[in-house]
């Protein structure tokens, strides 16, 4: 294996693998270093149009399409139980000229598809992990736990929330916790979901069911940590009854529940997304609660943007990891990242708030979205892809 690269991606989750393939697609000599992610990660990710376009470009979509379900509509239901209930609102993809907003993709299948393309297109070093990153004047050295040494002028830190790459670049973070956890499972049901993803807004957090192929859906049920632990420990029958109280009317008889997993909710942002030869991708740069399906979409935009900036620099004979490339990365990504982190934070906290005016303001926002077509269309377009920050690799 050649050990001298133009870019090394640390971390082989979906965001890291996709970034590595974006580097390779744009002609850079790239390596991805890290352990193989769990192919049986029972989660799914709703990936919007631009993310699907990126997967097409880097060659991973053909193996995924048949296991993914088009998202034709997103329905919001106010289940807060307040006196002034906001009206139900459904956003249809066809309103903005699309067949679907994107697809609901199995996270494990996504990793398998990306790994299989990566095997032929870049250096994929399966390792227990990177142990040390030394940042030097003109390049960075990555040392794996197995003692393999790799060098490159640019490191893409896709190594998750406790990122070693971020620490090596001396980048600080702001971190906070929410009094919530998400219970995640998949299940089948008797009624057709019609390609509609449904988000029930409850006082302790949203409960979302997202369509999967056939008569099946994935569930992200946000509740208090205590209630999430209780729900996860229930028998399938008891869990079925608990879920039926919320979505039975929409999906009919439910069965075939996958093992349930619980994810505590937290938030985090890095103070800067690129510095000292390191660009942060995915959760190393930002953690968002699983509300509104934004996290991985944002992470894929990170990787594609960093790859484009590095490839442009290399094509001009410049250093792809130079300070000005990373400053441009920070400038191009910051608005998108901040907008998503703080909008999701606001949406989540508005549900948790005890104050009536906050609930009234949230309800008024939903009424406006239902009533004002151009506003609804703008929110739909910006929700799936920000007009100011969509990398070229994601343009149809
Ligand atoms: C319940 C839930 C539902 C979600 N649903 C959606 C959705 O519908 N749509 C959406 O867009 N997003 C969704 N997300 C968010 C999405 O899953 C995350 O944004 C995404 O997984 C983050 O990817 P990542 O690659 O940054 O982090 P990770 O998936 O954590 O990957 C980090 C990788 O780095 C590796 N690593 C760590 N340390 C090292 C080291 N020292 N050396 C080498 N490798 C290392 C790890 O092994 C891992 O493979 C959801 C999240 C949750 C929790």
PDB file of N, CA and C in Angstrom, residues 216-275:
ATOM      1  N   UNK A 216     -43.357  -1.528   5.789  1.00  0.00           N
ATOM      2  CA  UNK A 216     -42.455  -1.479   6.943  1.00  0.00           C
ATOM      3  C   UNK A 216     -42.033  -0.038   7.160  1.00  0.00           C
ATOM      4  N   UNK A 217     -41.638   0.259   8.390  1.00  0.00           N
ATOM      5  CA  UNK A 217     -41.193   1.622   8.721  1.00  0.00           C
ATOM      6  C   UNK A 217     -40.108   1.565   9.776  1.00  0.00           C
ATOM      7  N   UNK A 218     -39.342   2.639   9.864  1.00  0.00           N
ATOM      8  CA  UNK A 218     -38.397   2.762  10.971  1.00  0.00           C
ATOM      9  C   UNK A 218     -38.953   3.812  11.932  1.00  0.00           C
ATOM     10  N   UNK A 219     -38.610   3.635  13.189  1.00  0.00           N
ATOM     11  CA  UNK A 219     -39.157   4.483  14.243  1.00  0.00           C
ATOM     12  C   UNK A 219     -38.033   5.194  14.983  1.00  0.00           C
ATOM     13  N   UNK A 220     -38.195   6.487  15.211  1.00  0.00           N
ATOM     14  CA  UNK A 220     -37.319   7.221  16.141  1.00  0.00           C
ATOM     15  C   UNK A 220     -38.258   7.891  17.140  1.00  0.00           C
ATOM     16  N   UNK A 221     -38.263   7.376  18.341  1.00  0.00           N
ATOM     17  CA  UNK A 221     -39.212   7.824  19.377  1.00  0.00           C
ATOM     18  C   UNK A 221     -38.407   8.556  20.449  1.00  0.00           C
ATOM     19  N   UNK A 222     -38.542   9.892  20.467  1.00  0.00           N
ATOM     20  CA  UNK A 222     -37.785  10.692  21.439  1.00  0.00           C
ATOM     21  C   UNK A 222     -38.647  10.897  22.689  1.00  0.00           C
ATOM     22  N   UNK A 223     -38.071  10.606  23.843  1.00  0.00           N
ATOM     23  CA  UNK A 223     -38.810  10.730  25.097  1.00  0.00           C
ATOM     24  C   UNK A 223     -37.799  11.043  26.209  1.00  0.00           C
ATOM     25  N   UNK A 224     -38.277  11.060  27.453  1.00  0.00           N
ATOM     26  CA  UNK A 224     -37.319  11.275  28.542  1.00  0.00           C
ATOM     27  C   UNK A 224     -36.394  10.055  28.611  1.00  0.00           C
ATOM     28  N   UNK A 225     -35.187  10.205  29.151  1.00  0.00           N
ATOM     29  CA  UNK A 225     -34.280   9.053  29.230  1.00  0.00           C
ATOM     30  C   UNK A 225     -34.912   7.888  30.002  1.00  0.00           C
ATOM     31  N   UNK A 226     -35.675   8.200  31.068  1.00  0.00           N
ATOM     32  CA  UNK A 226     -36.296   7.136  31.874  1.00  0.00           C
ATOM     33  C   UNK A 226     -37.339   6.391  31.047  1.00  0.00           C
ATOM     34  N   UNK A 227     -38.178   7.145  30.337  1.00  0.00           N
ATOM     35  CA  UNK A 227     -39.233   6.516  29.539  1.00  0.00           C
ATOM     36  C   UNK A 227     -38.621   5.729  28.366  1.00  0.00           C
ATOM     37  N   UNK A 228     -37.549   6.277  27.789  1.00  0.00           N
ATOM     38  CA  UNK A 228     -36.893   5.563  26.683  1.00  0.00           C
ATOM     39  C   UNK A 228     -36.347   4.222  27.178  1.00  0.00           C
ATOM     40  N   UNK A 229     -35.744   4.220  28.361  1.00  0.00           N
ATOM     41  CA  UNK A 229     -35.201   2.966  28.911  1.00  0.00           C
ATOM     42  C   UNK A 229     -36.342   1.988  29.174  1.00  0.00           C
ATOM     43  N   UNK A 230     -37.452   2.506  29.691  1.00  0.00           N
ATOM     44  CA  UNK A 230     -38.601   1.629  29.977  1.00  0.00           C
ATOM     45  C   UNK A 230     -39.159   1.037  28.679  1.00  0.00           C
ATOM     46  N   UNK A 231     -39.304   1.898  27.657  1.00  0.00           N
ATOM     47  CA  UNK A 231     -39.856   1.421  26.378  1.00  0.00           C
ATOM     48  C   UNK A 231     -38.952   0.356  25.755  1.00  0.00           C
ATOM     49  N   UNK A 232     -37.651   0.597  25.862  1.00  0.00           N
ATOM     50  CA  UNK A 232     -36.709  -0.347  25.243  1.00  0.00           C
ATOM     51  C   UNK A 232     -36.741  -1.705  25.932  1.00  0.00           C
ATOM     52  N   UNK A 233     -37.106  -1.710  27.219  1.00  0.00           N
ATOM     53  CA  UNK A 233     -37.078  -2.964  27.975  1.00  0.00           C
ATOM     54  C   UNK A 233     -38.405  -3.739  27.889  1.00  0.00           C
ATOM     55  N   UNK A 234     -39.428  -3.125  27.276  1.00  0.00           N
ATOM     56  CA  UNK A 234     -40.736  -3.795  27.207  1.00  0.00           C
ATOM     57  C   UNK A 234     -40.673  -5.028  26.310  1.00  0.00           C
ATOM     58  N   UNK A 235     -41.594  -5.959  26.515  1.00  0.00           N
ATOM     59  CA  UNK A 235     -41.752  -7.075  25.575  1.00  0.00           C
ATOM     60  C   UNK A 235     -42.267  -6.493  24.258  1.00  0.00           C
ATOM     61  N   UNK A 236     -42.146  -7.252  23.175  1.00  0.00           N
ATOM     62  CA  UNK A 236     -42.635  -6.757  21.884  1.00  0.00           C
ATOM     63  C   UNK A 236     -44.123  -6.424  21.954  1.00  0.00           C
ATOM     64  N   UNK A 237     -44.892  -7.270  22.635  1.00  0.00           N
ATOM     65  CA  UNK A 237     -46.341  -7.034  22.718  1.00  0.00           C
ATOM     66  C   UNK A 237     -46.645  -5.726  23.442  1.00  0.00           C
ATOM     67  N   UNK A 238     -45.952  -5.518  24.564  1.00  0.00           N
ATOM     68  CA  UNK A 238     -46.196  -4.303  25.349  1.00  0.00           C
ATOM     69  C   UNK A 238     -45.718  -3.070  24.573  1.00  0.00           C
ATOM     70  N   UNK A 239     -44.591  -3.200  23.873  1.00  0.00           N
ATOM     71  CA  UNK A 239     -44.089  -2.070  23.077  1.00  0.00           C
ATOM     72  C   UNK A 239     -45.083  -1.758  21.951  1.00  0.00           C
ATOM     73  N   UNK A 240     -45.595  -2.829  21.344  1.00  0.00           N
ATOM     74  CA  UNK A 240     -46.587  -2.671  20.281  1.00  0.00           C
ATOM     75  C   UNK A 240     -47.781  -1.845  20.784  1.00  0.00           C
ATOM     76  N   UNK A 241     -48.278  -2.186  21.986  1.00  0.00           N
ATOM     77  CA  UNK A 241     -49.435  -1.462  22.536  1.00  0.00           C
ATOM     78  C   UNK A 241     -49.082   0.000  22.766  1.00  0.00           C
ATOM     79  N   UNK A 242     -47.869   0.244  23.294  1.00  0.00           N
ATOM     80  CA  UNK A 242     -47.459   1.624  23.569  1.00  0.00           C
ATOM     81  C   UNK A 242     -47.380   2.420  22.265  1.00  0.00           C
ATOM     82  N   UNK A 243     -46.824   1.808  21.225  1.00  0.00           N
ATOM     83  CA  UNK A 243     -46.673   2.508  19.943  1.00  0.00           C
ATOM     84  C   UNK A 243     -48.019   2.696  19.255  1.00  0.00           C
ATOM     85  N   UNK A 244     -48.877   1.658  19.410  1.00  0.00           N
ATOM     86  CA  UNK A 244     -50.201   1.707  18.778  1.00  0.00           C
ATOM     87  C   UNK A 244     -51.001   2.921  19.248  1.00  0.00           C
ATOM     88  N   UNK A 245     -50.813   3.282  20.502  1.00  0.00           N
ATOM     89  CA  UNK A 245     -51.541   4.432  21.040  1.00  0.00           C
ATOM     90  C   UNK A 245     -51.193   5.698  20.252  1.00  0.00           C
ATOM     91  N   UNK A 246     -50.015   5.728  19.624  1.00  0.00           N
ATOM     92  CA  UNK A 246     -49.599   6.921  18.876  1.00  0.00           C
ATOM     93  C   UNK A 246     -49.844   6.791  17.372  1.00  0.00           C
ATOM     94  N   UNK A 247     -49.483   5.641  16.785  1.00  0.00           N
ATOM     95  CA  UNK A 247     -49.521   5.566  15.310  1.00  0.00           C
ATOM     96  C   UNK A 247     -50.368   4.422  14.765  1.00  0.00           C
ATOM     97  N   UNK A 248     -51.064   3.703  15.652  1.00  0.00           N
ATOM     98  CA  UNK A 248     -51.873   2.559  15.203  1.00  0.00           C
ATOM     99  C   UNK A 248     -52.875   2.975  14.133  1.00  0.00           C
ATOM    100  N   UNK A 249     -53.473   4.162  14.310  1.00  0.00           N
ATOM    101  CA  UNK A 249     -54.477   4.626  13.354  1.00  0.00           C
ATOM    102  C   UNK A 249     -53.889   4.869  11.975  1.00  0.00           C
ATOM    103  N   UNK A 250     -52.597   5.172  11.911  1.00  0.00           N
ATOM    104  CA  UNK A 250     -51.972   5.468  10.619  1.00  0.00           C
ATOM    105  C   UNK A 250     -51.487   4.205   9.923  1.00  0.00           C
ATOM    106  N   UNK A 251     -50.927   3.271  10.722  1.00  0.00           N
ATOM    107  CA  UNK A 251     -50.203   2.145  10.101  1.00  0.00           C
ATOM    108  C   UNK A 251     -50.879   0.794  10.301  1.00  0.00           C
ATOM    109  N   UNK A 252     -51.957   0.748  11.064  1.00  0.00           N
ATOM    110  CA  UNK A 252     -52.680  -0.520  11.246  1.00  0.00           C
ATOM    111  C   UNK A 252     -51.973  -1.443  12.225  1.00  0.00           C
ATOM    112  N   UNK A 253     -52.115  -2.765  11.983  1.00  0.00           N
ATOM    113  CA  UNK A 253     -51.519  -3.752  12.892  1.00  0.00           C
ATOM    114  C   UNK A 253     -50.011  -3.796  12.692  1.00  0.00           C
ATOM    115  N   UNK A 254     -49.273  -3.726  13.805  1.00  0.00           N
ATOM    116  CA  UNK A 254     -47.805  -3.684  13.698  1.00  0.00           C
ATOM    117  C   UNK A 254     -47.211  -4.981  14.246  1.00  0.00           C
ATOM    118  N   UNK A 255     -46.106  -5.432  13.653  1.00  0.00           N
ATOM    119  CA  UNK A 255     -45.431  -6.647  14.145  1.00  0.00           C
ATOM    120  C   UNK A 255     -43.977  -6.638  13.676  1.00  0.00           C
ATOM    121  N   UNK A 256     -43.262  -7.751  13.911  1.00  0.00           N
ATOM    122  CA  UNK A 256     -41.861  -7.946  13.468  1.00  0.00           C
ATOM    123  C   UNK A 256     -40.945  -6.816  13.949  1.00  0.00           C
ATOM    124  N   UNK A 257     -41.014  -6.500  15.224  1.00  0.00           N
ATOM    125  CA  UNK A 257     -40.152  -5.426  15.750  1.00  0.00           C
ATOM    126  C   UNK A 257     -38.696  -5.874  15.803  1.00  0.00           C
ATOM    127  N   UNK A 258     -37.806  -5.014  15.326  1.00  0.00           N
ATOM    128  CA  UNK A 258     -36.365  -5.304  15.455  1.00  0.00           C
ATOM    129  C   UNK A 258     -35.971  -5.034  16.907  1.00  0.00           C
ATOM    130  N   UNK A 259     -34.785  -5.524  17.346  1.00  0.00           N
ATOM    131  CA  UNK A 259     -34.329  -5.160  18.686  1.00  0.00           C
ATOM    132  C   UNK A 259     -34.277  -3.642  18.805  1.00  0.00           C
ATOM    133  N   UNK A 260     -34.705  -3.129  19.958  1.00  0.00           N
ATOM    134  CA  UNK A 260     -34.738  -1.672  20.130  1.00  0.00           C
ATOM    135  C   UNK A 260     -33.394  -1.177  20.671  1.00  0.00           C
ATOM    136  N   UNK A 261     -32.987   0.012  20.200  1.00  0.00           N
ATOM    137  CA  UNK A 261     -31.741   0.623  20.700  1.00  0.00           C
ATOM    138  C   UNK A 261     -32.065   2.023  21.195  1.00  0.00           C
ATOM    139  N   UNK A 262     -31.283   2.472  22.170  1.00  0.00           N
ATOM    140  CA  UNK A 262     -31.528   3.804  22.758  1.00  0.00           C
ATOM    141  C   UNK A 262     -30.308   4.695  22.516  1.00  0.00           C
ATOM    142  N   UNK A 263     -30.551   5.917  22.048  1.00  0.00           N
ATOM    143  CA  UNK A 263     -29.480   6.898  21.824  1.00  0.00           C
ATOM    144  C   UNK A 263     -29.765   8.141  22.669  1.00  0.00           C
ATOM    145  N   UNK A 264     -28.927   8.444  23.666  1.00  0.00           N
ATOM    146  CA  UNK A 264     -29.115   9.707  24.414  1.00  0.00           C
ATOM    147  C   UNK A 264     -28.930  10.888  23.467  1.00  0.00           C
ATOM    148  N   UNK A 265     -29.711  11.959  23.688  1.00  0.00           N
ATOM    149  CA  UNK A 265     -29.620  13.117  22.787  1.00  0.00           C
ATOM    150  C   UNK A 265     -28.642  14.160  23.333  1.00  0.00           C
ATOM    151  N   UNK A 266     -27.810  14.652  22.437  1.00  0.00           N
ATOM    152  CA  UNK A 266     -26.898  15.726  22.833  1.00  0.00           C
ATOM    153  C   UNK A 266     -26.634  16.604  21.618  1.00  0.00           C
ATOM    154  N   UNK A 267     -25.958  17.701  21.870  1.00  0.00           N
ATOM    155  CA  UNK A 267     -25.579  18.587  20.779  1.00  0.00           C
ATOM    156  C   UNK A 267     -24.126  19.001  20.955  1.00  0.00           C
ATOM    157  N   UNK A 268     -23.485  19.323  19.857  1.00  0.00           N
ATOM    158  CA  UNK A 268     -22.083  19.760  19.929  1.00  0.00           C
ATOM    159  C   UNK A 268     -21.733  20.507  18.653  1.00  0.00           C
ATOM    160  N   UNK A 269     -20.926  21.549  18.797  1.00  0.00           N
ATOM    161  CA  UNK A 269     -20.332  22.148  17.591  1.00  0.00           C
ATOM    162  C   UNK A 269     -18.870  22.444  17.869  1.00  0.00           C
ATOM    163  N   UNK A 270     -18.071  22.281  16.836  1.00  0.00           N
ATOM    164  CA  UNK A 270     -16.656  22.652  16.925  1.00  0.00           C
ATOM    165  C   UNK A 270     -16.551  24.151  16.685  1.00  0.00           C
ATOM    166  N   UNK A 271     -15.612  24.798  17.377  1.00  0.00           N
ATOM    167  CA  UNK A 271     -15.491  26.256  17.239  1.00  0.00           C
ATOM    168  C   UNK A 271     -15.024  26.651  15.839  1.00  0.00           C
ATOM    169  N   UNK A 272     -14.304  25.746  15.184  1.00  0.00           N
ATOM    170  CA  UNK A 272     -13.897  25.984  13.800  1.00  0.00           C
ATOM    171  C   UNK A 272     -13.887  24.615  13.116  1.00  0.00           C
ATOM    172  N   UNK A 273     -14.251  24.603  11.816  1.00  0.00           N
ATOM    173  CA  UNK A 273     -14.391  23.295  11.144  1.00  0.00           C
ATOM    174  C   UNK A 273     -13.133  22.872  10.395  1.00  0.00           C
ATOM    175  N   UNK A 274     -12.166  23.780  10.293  1.00  0.00           N
ATOM    176  CA  UNK A 274     -10.930  23.403   9.626  1.00  0.00           C
ATOM    177  C   UNK A 274      -9.770  24.240  10.116  1.00  0.00           C
ATOM    178  N   UNK A 275      -8.663  23.559  10.481  1.00  0.00           N
ATOM    179  CA  UNK A 275      -7.474  24.275  10.966  1.00  0.00           C
ATOM    180  C   UNK A 275      -6.335  23.272  11.069  1.00  0.00           C
TER     181      UNK A 275
END
